[in-house]
Amino acid sequence: DAGITQSPRHKVTETGTPVTLRCHQTENHRYMYWYRQDPGHGLRLIHYSYGVKDTDKGEVSDGYSVSRSKTEDFLLTLESATSSQTSVYFCAISQGWDSYNEQFFGPGTRLTVL
Amino acid sequence: SQQGEEDPQALSIQEGENATMNCSYKTSINNLQWYRQNSGRGLVHLILIRSNEREKHSGRLRVTLDTSKKSSSLLITASRAADTASYFCATDAAQGSARQLTFGSGTQLTVLP
């Protein structure tokens, strides 16, 4: 596996509480991504980062914010969790120095919002 | 909306048989990639085919790309029980935000021993 870790791996929380998921990489890759995976939807991009403090929205960004203060860390925050945000969240990285954009995925975080 | 859509959604075959999965997409692409996901794990990159390529091989994998039909296929030859997984195509669009991949909803492959 590429040097990508996600924490926590599992979390159960209640509606309305804030939640932060962390993605940490040791590969010094420029690009980092947050996806959510739901049955029947494949992976959908939430936010991505193309450098420290450089982020942009993906397809399903509403209700989520991100921050990247260091190359190795990319945080995903749910300011006020809702049941519709129950999902499996994956972080991915890529070098992005050419057009190939192969992505390497972390192990995922299973989030349940009650 | 999803760029790539896999077909079939589920496929069950006997060990030793070949498995073919198809992917259709909507817009122009730089490249198309295939990923595998074992149950409860993250995705793993299998193979990438560029828009100017028509076929590519990697071990037991064969990928074809038809840009005129906006479609790709993944063939796994001589399948093994260990090939049981979900397979996703992902497209790197030729325009728009850089370095994004759009994933399809996947094909669940079951290889029976």
PDB file of C-alpha atoms in Angstrom:
ATOM      1  CA  ASP A   1       0.000   0.000   0.000  1.00  0.00           C
ATOM      2  CA  ALA A   2       1.048   3.569  -0.643  1.00  0.00           C
ATOM      3  CA  GLY A   3       1.868   5.461   2.530  1.00  0.00           C
ATOM      4  CA  ILE A   4      -1.634   6.680   3.230  1.00  0.00           C
ATOM      5  CA  THR A   5      -3.405   6.397   6.546  1.00  0.00           C
ATOM      6  CA  GLN A   6      -6.835   7.542   7.573  1.00  0.00           C
ATOM      7  CA  SER A   7      -8.104   8.202  11.061  1.00  0.00           C
ATOM      8  CA  PRO A   8     -10.329   7.237  12.607  1.00  0.00           C
ATOM      9  CA  ARG A   9     -11.143   4.028  10.726  1.00  0.00           C
ATOM     10  CA  HIS A  10     -14.615   3.831  12.241  1.00  0.00           C
ATOM     11  CA  LYS A  11     -16.761   6.476  13.873  1.00  0.00           C
ATOM     12  CA  VAL A  12     -20.296   6.640  15.141  1.00  0.00           C
ATOM     13  CA  THR A  13     -21.665  10.066  15.921  1.00  0.00           C
ATOM     14  CA  GLU A  14     -24.946  11.862  16.409  1.00  0.00           C
ATOM     15  CA  THR A  15     -26.733  14.256  14.111  1.00  0.00           C
ATOM     16  CA  GLY A  16     -25.580  17.824  14.566  1.00  0.00           C
ATOM     17  CA  THR A  17     -22.131  17.073  15.952  1.00  0.00           C
ATOM     18  CA  PRO A  18     -18.936  18.165  14.182  1.00  0.00           C
ATOM     19  CA  VAL A  19     -16.699  15.458  12.775  1.00  0.00           C
ATOM     20  CA  THR A  20     -13.165  15.667  11.402  1.00  0.00           C
ATOM     21  CA  LEU A  21     -11.534  12.925   9.391  1.00  0.00           C
ATOM     22  CA  ARG A  22      -7.811  12.925   8.814  1.00  0.00           C
ATOM     23  CA  CYS A  23      -5.781  11.708   5.877  1.00  0.00           C
ATOM     24  CA  HIS A  24      -2.020  11.451   6.253  1.00  0.00           C
ATOM     25  CA  GLN A  25       0.479  10.606   3.509  1.00  0.00           C
ATOM     26  CA  THR A  26       4.186   9.930   3.550  1.00  0.00           C
ATOM     27  CA  GLU A  27       4.646  10.057  -0.243  1.00  0.00           C
ATOM     28  CA  ASN A  28       4.980  13.856  -0.631  1.00  0.00           C
ATOM     29  CA  HIS A  29       2.351  13.751  -3.391  1.00  0.00           C
ATOM     30  CA  ARG A  30       0.927  17.063  -4.484  1.00  0.00           C
ATOM     31  CA  TYR A  31      -2.711  16.086  -4.965  1.00  0.00           C
ATOM     32  CA  MET A  32      -5.026  14.787  -2.264  1.00  0.00           C
ATOM     33  CA  TYR A  33      -8.690  13.884  -2.576  1.00  0.00           C
ATOM     34  CA  TRP A  34     -11.652  13.037  -0.410  1.00  0.00           C
ATOM     35  CA  TYR A  35     -14.345  10.726  -1.781  1.00  0.00           C
ATOM     36  CA  ARG A  36     -17.440   9.181  -0.331  1.00  0.00           C
ATOM     37  CA  GLN A  37     -18.669   5.764  -1.379  1.00  0.00           C
ATOM     38  CA  ASP A  38     -22.309   4.785  -1.163  1.00  0.00           C
ATOM     39  CA  PRO A  39     -24.100   1.727  -2.563  1.00  0.00           C
ATOM     40  CA  GLY A  40     -25.072   2.271  -6.183  1.00  0.00           C
ATOM     41  CA  HIS A  41     -23.048   5.480  -6.526  1.00  0.00           C
ATOM     42  CA  GLY A  42     -19.469   4.341  -6.791  1.00  0.00           C
ATOM     43  CA  LEU A  43     -17.056   6.992  -5.551  1.00  0.00           C
ATOM     44  CA  ARG A  44     -18.008  10.637  -5.604  1.00  0.00           C
ATOM     45  CA  LEU A  45     -15.496  13.426  -5.150  1.00  0.00           C
ATOM     46  CA  ILE A  46     -16.111  15.737  -2.190  1.00  0.00           C
ATOM     47  CA  HIS A  47     -13.091  18.066  -2.230  1.00  0.00           C
ATOM     48  CA  TYR A  48      -9.551  17.927  -3.464  1.00  0.00           C
ATOM     49  CA  SER A  49      -6.303  19.757  -2.878  1.00  0.00           C
ATOM     50  CA  TYR A  50      -3.572  20.642  -5.340  1.00  0.00           C
ATOM     51  CA  GLY A  51      -1.146  22.019  -2.798  1.00  0.00           C
ATOM     52  CA  VAL A  52      -0.826  23.414   0.700  1.00  0.00           C
ATOM     53  CA  LYS A  53      -3.794  25.703   1.329  1.00  0.00           C
ATOM     54  CA  ASP A  54      -5.036  25.116  -2.235  1.00  0.00           C
ATOM     55  CA  THR A  55      -8.342  23.291  -2.313  1.00  0.00           C
ATOM     56  CA  ASP A  56     -11.368  23.063  -4.552  1.00  0.00           C
ATOM     57  CA  LYS A  57     -14.842  21.587  -4.514  1.00  0.00           C
ATOM     58  CA  GLY A  58     -15.883  18.322  -6.034  1.00  0.00           C
ATOM     59  CA  GLU A  59     -19.210  16.908  -7.083  1.00  0.00           C
ATOM     60  CA  VAL A  60     -20.742  16.558  -3.597  1.00  0.00           C
ATOM     61  CA  SER A  61     -19.121  19.284  -1.479  1.00  0.00           C
ATOM     62  CA  ASP A  62     -22.206  20.651   0.311  1.00  0.00           C
ATOM     63  CA  GLY A  63     -21.945  20.126   4.068  1.00  0.00           C
ATOM     64  CA  TYR A  64     -18.201  19.468   3.957  1.00  0.00           C
ATOM     65  CA  SER A  65     -15.111  21.610   4.347  1.00  0.00           C
ATOM     66  CA  VAL A  66     -11.431  20.744   4.024  1.00  0.00           C
ATOM     67  CA  SER A  67      -8.085  22.101   5.076  1.00  0.00           C
ATOM     68  CA  ARG A  68      -4.518  21.381   4.104  1.00  0.00           C
ATOM     69  CA  SER A  69      -1.923  23.194   6.192  1.00  0.00           C
ATOM     70  CA  LYS A  70       0.858  20.688   5.479  1.00  0.00           C
ATOM     71  CA  THR A  71       1.694  18.612   2.423  1.00  0.00           C
ATOM     72  CA  GLU A  72       1.127  15.382   4.314  1.00  0.00           C
ATOM     73  CA  ASP A  73      -2.245  16.102   5.936  1.00  0.00           C
ATOM     74  CA  PHE A  74      -5.676  16.677   4.425  1.00  0.00           C
ATOM     75  CA  LEU A  75      -8.585  17.126   6.819  1.00  0.00           C
ATOM     76  CA  LEU A  76     -12.261  16.658   6.000  1.00  0.00           C
ATOM     77  CA  THR A  77     -14.744  18.324   8.348  1.00  0.00           C
ATOM     78  CA  LEU A  78     -18.448  17.827   8.650  1.00  0.00           C
ATOM     79  CA  GLU A  79     -19.492  20.956  10.506  1.00  0.00           C
ATOM     80  CA  SER A  80     -22.835  19.499  11.590  1.00  0.00           C
ATOM     81  CA  ALA A  81     -23.202  15.865  10.675  1.00  0.00           C
ATOM     82  CA  THR A  82     -26.450  14.619   9.137  1.00  0.00           C
ATOM     83  CA  SER A  83     -27.701  11.087   8.574  1.00  0.00           C
ATOM     84  CA  SER A  84     -27.231  11.534   4.821  1.00  0.00           C
ATOM     85  CA  GLN A  85     -23.488  11.784   5.482  1.00  0.00           C
ATOM     86  CA  THR A  86     -23.381   8.219   6.730  1.00  0.00           C
ATOM     87  CA  SER A  87     -20.935   6.690   4.287  1.00  0.00           C
ATOM     88  CA  VAL A  88     -17.495   5.271   3.758  1.00  0.00           C
ATOM     89  CA  TYR A  89     -14.947   8.006   3.157  1.00  0.00           C
ATOM     90  CA  PHE A  90     -11.781   7.437   1.169  1.00  0.00           C
ATOM     91  CA  CYS A  91      -8.736   9.615   0.864  1.00  0.00           C
ATOM     92  CA  ALA A  92      -6.574   9.358  -2.233  1.00  0.00           C
ATOM     93  CA  ILE A  93      -3.326  10.896  -3.416  1.00  0.00           C
ATOM     94  CA  SER A  94      -1.623  11.370  -6.731  1.00  0.00           C
ATOM     95  CA  GLN A  95       1.557  12.910  -7.967  1.00  0.00           C
ATOM     96  CA  GLY A  96      -0.177  14.765 -10.771  1.00  0.00           C
ATOM     97  CA  TRP A  97       3.063  15.726 -12.472  1.00  0.00           C
ATOM     98  CA  ASP A  98       1.848  14.328 -15.766  1.00  0.00           C
ATOM     99  CA  SER A  99      -1.481  13.599 -17.337  1.00  0.00           C
ATOM    100  CA  TYR A 100      -1.752  10.075 -16.007  1.00  0.00           C
ATOM    101  CA  ASN A 101      -3.109  10.837 -12.550  1.00  0.00           C
ATOM    102  CA  GLU A 102      -3.005   7.365 -11.082  1.00  0.00           C
ATOM    103  CA  GLN A 103      -4.500   7.630  -7.642  1.00  0.00           C
ATOM    104  CA  PHE A 104      -3.559   5.709  -4.508  1.00  0.00           C
ATOM    105  CA  PHE A 105      -6.234   5.133  -1.928  1.00  0.00           C
ATOM    106  CA  GLY A 106      -6.282   4.933   1.811  1.00  0.00           C
ATOM    107  CA  PRO A 107      -8.110   2.174   3.715  1.00  0.00           C
ATOM    108  CA  GLY A 108     -11.266   4.211   4.294  1.00  0.00           C
ATOM    109  CA  THR A 109     -13.230   5.548   7.247  1.00  0.00           C
ATOM    110  CA  ARG A 110     -16.674   4.172   7.956  1.00  0.00           C
ATOM    111  CA  LEU A 111     -18.819   6.960   9.402  1.00  0.00           C
ATOM    112  CA  THR A 112     -22.254   6.395  10.871  1.00  0.00           C
ATOM    113  CA  VAL A 113     -24.405   9.374  11.794  1.00  0.00           C
ATOM    114  CA  LEU A 114     -27.310   8.446  14.055  1.00  0.00           C
TER     115      LEU A 114
ATOM    116  CA  SER B   1     -23.482  12.868 -12.469  1.00  0.00           C
ATOM    117  CA  GLN B   2     -21.152   9.993 -13.122  1.00  0.00           C
ATOM    118  CA  GLN B   3     -18.934  10.017 -16.150  1.00  0.00           C
ATOM    119  CA  GLY B   4     -18.432   6.277 -16.348  1.00  0.00           C
ATOM    120  CA  GLU B   5     -21.002   3.548 -16.082  1.00  0.00           C
ATOM    121  CA  GLU B   6     -20.038  -0.102 -15.802  1.00  0.00           C
ATOM    122  CA  ASP B   7     -21.933  -3.004 -17.229  1.00  0.00           C
ATOM    123  CA  PRO B   8     -22.912  -5.486 -15.911  1.00  0.00           C
ATOM    124  CA  GLN B   9     -23.495  -4.407 -12.330  1.00  0.00           C
ATOM    125  CA  ALA B  10     -22.764  -7.943 -11.172  1.00  0.00           C
ATOM    126  CA  LEU B  11     -21.044 -10.901 -12.786  1.00  0.00           C
ATOM    127  CA  SER B  12     -20.611 -14.423 -11.484  1.00  0.00           C
ATOM    128  CA  ILE B  13     -18.319 -16.910 -13.244  1.00  0.00           C
ATOM    129  CA  GLN B  14     -16.454 -20.138 -12.585  1.00  0.00           C
ATOM    130  CA  GLU B  15     -12.763 -20.188 -11.855  1.00  0.00           C
ATOM    131  CA  GLY B  16     -10.764 -20.444 -15.062  1.00  0.00           C
ATOM    132  CA  GLU B  17     -13.327 -18.596 -17.165  1.00  0.00           C
ATOM    133  CA  ASN B  18     -12.785 -15.138 -18.598  1.00  0.00           C
ATOM    134  CA  ALA B  19     -14.565 -12.103 -17.199  1.00  0.00           C
ATOM    135  CA  THR B  20     -15.457  -9.080 -19.286  1.00  0.00           C
ATOM    136  CA  MET B  21     -16.647  -5.785 -17.880  1.00  0.00           C
ATOM    137  CA  ASN B  22     -17.645  -2.749 -19.876  1.00  0.00           C
ATOM    138  CA  CYS B  23     -17.532   0.959 -19.179  1.00  0.00           C
ATOM    139  CA  SER B  24     -19.234   3.777 -21.030  1.00  0.00           C
ATOM    140  CA  TYR B  25     -18.525   7.457 -20.542  1.00  0.00           C
ATOM    141  CA  LYS B  26     -19.896  10.740 -21.801  1.00  0.00           C
ATOM    142  CA  THR B  27     -17.213  13.327 -22.504  1.00  0.00           C
ATOM    143  CA  SER B  28     -13.758  13.493 -24.044  1.00  0.00           C
ATOM    144  CA  ILE B  29     -11.033  12.012 -21.904  1.00  0.00           C
ATOM    145  CA  ASN B  30      -7.274  12.152 -21.428  1.00  0.00           C
ATOM    146  CA  ASN B  31      -7.178   8.606 -20.158  1.00  0.00           C
ATOM    147  CA  LEU B  32      -9.322   5.903 -18.641  1.00  0.00           C
ATOM    148  CA  GLN B  33      -8.292   3.821 -15.664  1.00  0.00           C
ATOM    149  CA  TRP B  34      -9.519   0.645 -14.042  1.00  0.00           C
ATOM    150  CA  TYR B  35      -9.434   0.037 -10.309  1.00  0.00           C
ATOM    151  CA  ARG B  36     -10.209  -2.938  -8.136  1.00  0.00           C
ATOM    152  CA  GLN B  37     -11.714  -2.891  -4.663  1.00  0.00           C
ATOM    153  CA  ASN B  38     -11.741  -5.867  -2.363  1.00  0.00           C
ATOM    154  CA  SER B  39     -14.482  -5.910   0.213  1.00  0.00           C
ATOM    155  CA  GLY B  40     -13.837  -3.420   2.988  1.00  0.00           C
ATOM    156  CA  ARG B  41     -10.661  -2.049   1.405  1.00  0.00           C
ATOM    157  CA  GLY B  42      -9.565   0.951  -0.593  1.00  0.00           C
ATOM    158  CA  LEU B  43      -9.301   0.967  -4.361  1.00  0.00           C
ATOM    159  CA  VAL B  44      -6.202  -0.309  -6.094  1.00  0.00           C
ATOM    160  CA  HIS B  45      -5.091   0.916  -9.504  1.00  0.00           C
ATOM    161  CA  LEU B  46      -4.965  -1.826 -12.131  1.00  0.00           C
ATOM    162  CA  ILE B  47      -4.258  -0.298 -15.507  1.00  0.00           C
ATOM    163  CA  LEU B  48      -4.406   2.984 -17.402  1.00  0.00           C
ATOM    164  CA  ILE B  49      -5.092   3.450 -21.089  1.00  0.00           C
ATOM    165  CA  ARG B  50      -4.490   6.768 -22.798  1.00  0.00           C
ATOM    166  CA  SER B  51      -6.968   8.297 -25.201  1.00  0.00           C
ATOM    167  CA  ASN B  52      -4.671   7.623 -28.166  1.00  0.00           C
ATOM    168  CA  GLU B  53      -4.319   3.925 -27.301  1.00  0.00           C
ATOM    169  CA  ARG B  54      -6.732   1.202 -28.370  1.00  0.00           C
ATOM    170  CA  GLU B  55      -5.560  -1.780 -26.345  1.00  0.00           C
ATOM    171  CA  LYS B  56      -3.311  -2.467 -23.413  1.00  0.00           C
ATOM    172  CA  HIS B  57      -2.228  -5.585 -21.567  1.00  0.00           C
ATOM    173  CA  SER B  58      -0.978  -6.196 -18.064  1.00  0.00           C
ATOM    174  CA  GLY B  59      -0.591  -9.791 -16.992  1.00  0.00           C
ATOM    175  CA  ARG B  60      -4.045 -11.402 -17.193  1.00  0.00           C
ATOM    176  CA  LEU B  61      -5.693  -8.035 -17.816  1.00  0.00           C
ATOM    177  CA  ARG B  62      -6.593  -6.677 -21.229  1.00  0.00           C
ATOM    178  CA  VAL B  63      -8.161  -3.272 -21.645  1.00  0.00           C
ATOM    179  CA  THR B  64      -9.605  -1.837 -24.825  1.00  0.00           C
ATOM    180  CA  LEU B  65     -10.695   1.702 -25.527  1.00  0.00           C
ATOM    181  CA  ASP B  66     -12.975   2.924 -28.294  1.00  0.00           C
ATOM    182  CA  THR B  67     -13.112   6.715 -28.128  1.00  0.00           C
ATOM    183  CA  SER B  68     -15.584   6.900 -31.015  1.00  0.00           C
ATOM    184  CA  LYS B  69     -18.073   4.899 -28.947  1.00  0.00           C
ATOM    185  CA  LYS B  70     -16.882   6.344 -25.645  1.00  0.00           C
ATOM    186  CA  SER B  71     -16.487   2.901 -24.207  1.00  0.00           C
ATOM    187  CA  SER B  72     -13.879   0.633 -22.668  1.00  0.00           C
ATOM    188  CA  SER B  73     -13.743  -2.992 -21.665  1.00  0.00           C
ATOM    189  CA  LEU B  74     -11.710  -4.873 -19.091  1.00  0.00           C
ATOM    190  CA  LEU B  75     -11.029  -8.545 -19.722  1.00  0.00           C
ATOM    191  CA  ILE B  76      -9.645 -10.769 -16.984  1.00  0.00           C
ATOM    192  CA  THR B  77      -8.460 -14.057 -18.417  1.00  0.00           C
ATOM    193  CA  ALA B  78      -8.278 -17.373 -16.568  1.00  0.00           C
ATOM    194  CA  SER B  79     -10.011 -15.923 -13.537  1.00  0.00           C
ATOM    195  CA  ARG B  80      -9.208 -17.005  -9.999  1.00  0.00           C
ATOM    196  CA  ALA B  81     -11.196 -16.905  -6.785  1.00  0.00           C
ATOM    197  CA  ALA B  82      -8.853 -14.127  -5.650  1.00  0.00           C
ATOM    198  CA  ASP B  83     -10.155 -11.945  -8.488  1.00  0.00           C
ATOM    199  CA  THR B  84     -13.453 -11.654  -6.629  1.00  0.00           C
ATOM    200  CA  ALA B  85     -13.850  -7.912  -6.089  1.00  0.00           C
ATOM    201  CA  SER B  86     -15.572  -4.799  -7.394  1.00  0.00           C
ATOM    202  CA  TYR B  87     -14.089  -3.222 -10.489  1.00  0.00           C
ATOM    203  CA  PHE B  88     -14.428   0.461 -11.313  1.00  0.00           C
ATOM    204  CA  CYS B  89     -13.586   2.481 -14.361  1.00  0.00           C
ATOM    205  CA  ALA B  90     -12.492   6.076 -13.893  1.00  0.00           C
ATOM    206  CA  THR B  91     -12.084   8.794 -16.454  1.00  0.00           C
ATOM    207  CA  ASP B  92      -9.698  11.726 -16.488  1.00  0.00           C
ATOM    208  CA  ALA B  93     -11.604  14.343 -18.443  1.00  0.00           C
ATOM    209  CA  ALA B  94      -9.857  16.258 -21.180  1.00  0.00           C
ATOM    210  CA  GLN B  95     -11.237  19.558 -19.950  1.00  0.00           C
ATOM    211  CA  GLY B  96     -12.347  21.117 -16.714  1.00  0.00           C
ATOM    212  CA  SER B  97     -10.670  20.878 -13.344  1.00  0.00           C
ATOM    213  CA  ALA B  98      -7.294  19.288 -13.529  1.00  0.00           C
ATOM    214  CA  ARG B  99      -6.342  15.980 -12.007  1.00  0.00           C
ATOM    215  CA  GLN B 100      -9.829  14.787 -11.162  1.00  0.00           C
ATOM    216  CA  LEU B 101     -11.100  11.314 -11.827  1.00  0.00           C
ATOM    217  CA  THR B 102     -14.764  10.471 -12.191  1.00  0.00           C
ATOM    218  CA  PHE B 103     -15.666   6.950 -11.159  1.00  0.00           C
ATOM    219  CA  GLY B 104     -18.428   4.679 -12.326  1.00  0.00           C
ATOM    220  CA  SER B 105     -20.628   2.679  -9.979  1.00  0.00           C
ATOM    221  CA  GLY B 106     -18.682  -0.532 -10.485  1.00  0.00           C
ATOM    222  CA  THR B 107     -19.079  -4.177 -11.442  1.00  0.00           C
ATOM    223  CA  GLN B 108     -19.153  -6.767  -8.673  1.00  0.00           C
ATOM    224  CA  LEU B 109     -17.273  -9.829  -9.905  1.00  0.00           C
ATOM    225  CA  THR B 110     -17.634 -13.139  -8.118  1.00  0.00           C
ATOM    226  CA  VAL B 111     -15.361 -15.995  -9.161  1.00  0.00           C
ATOM    227  CA  LEU B 112     -16.608 -19.328  -7.905  1.00  0.00           C
ATOM    228  CA  PRO B 113     -14.033 -22.024  -7.070  1.00  0.00           C
TER     229      PRO B 113
END
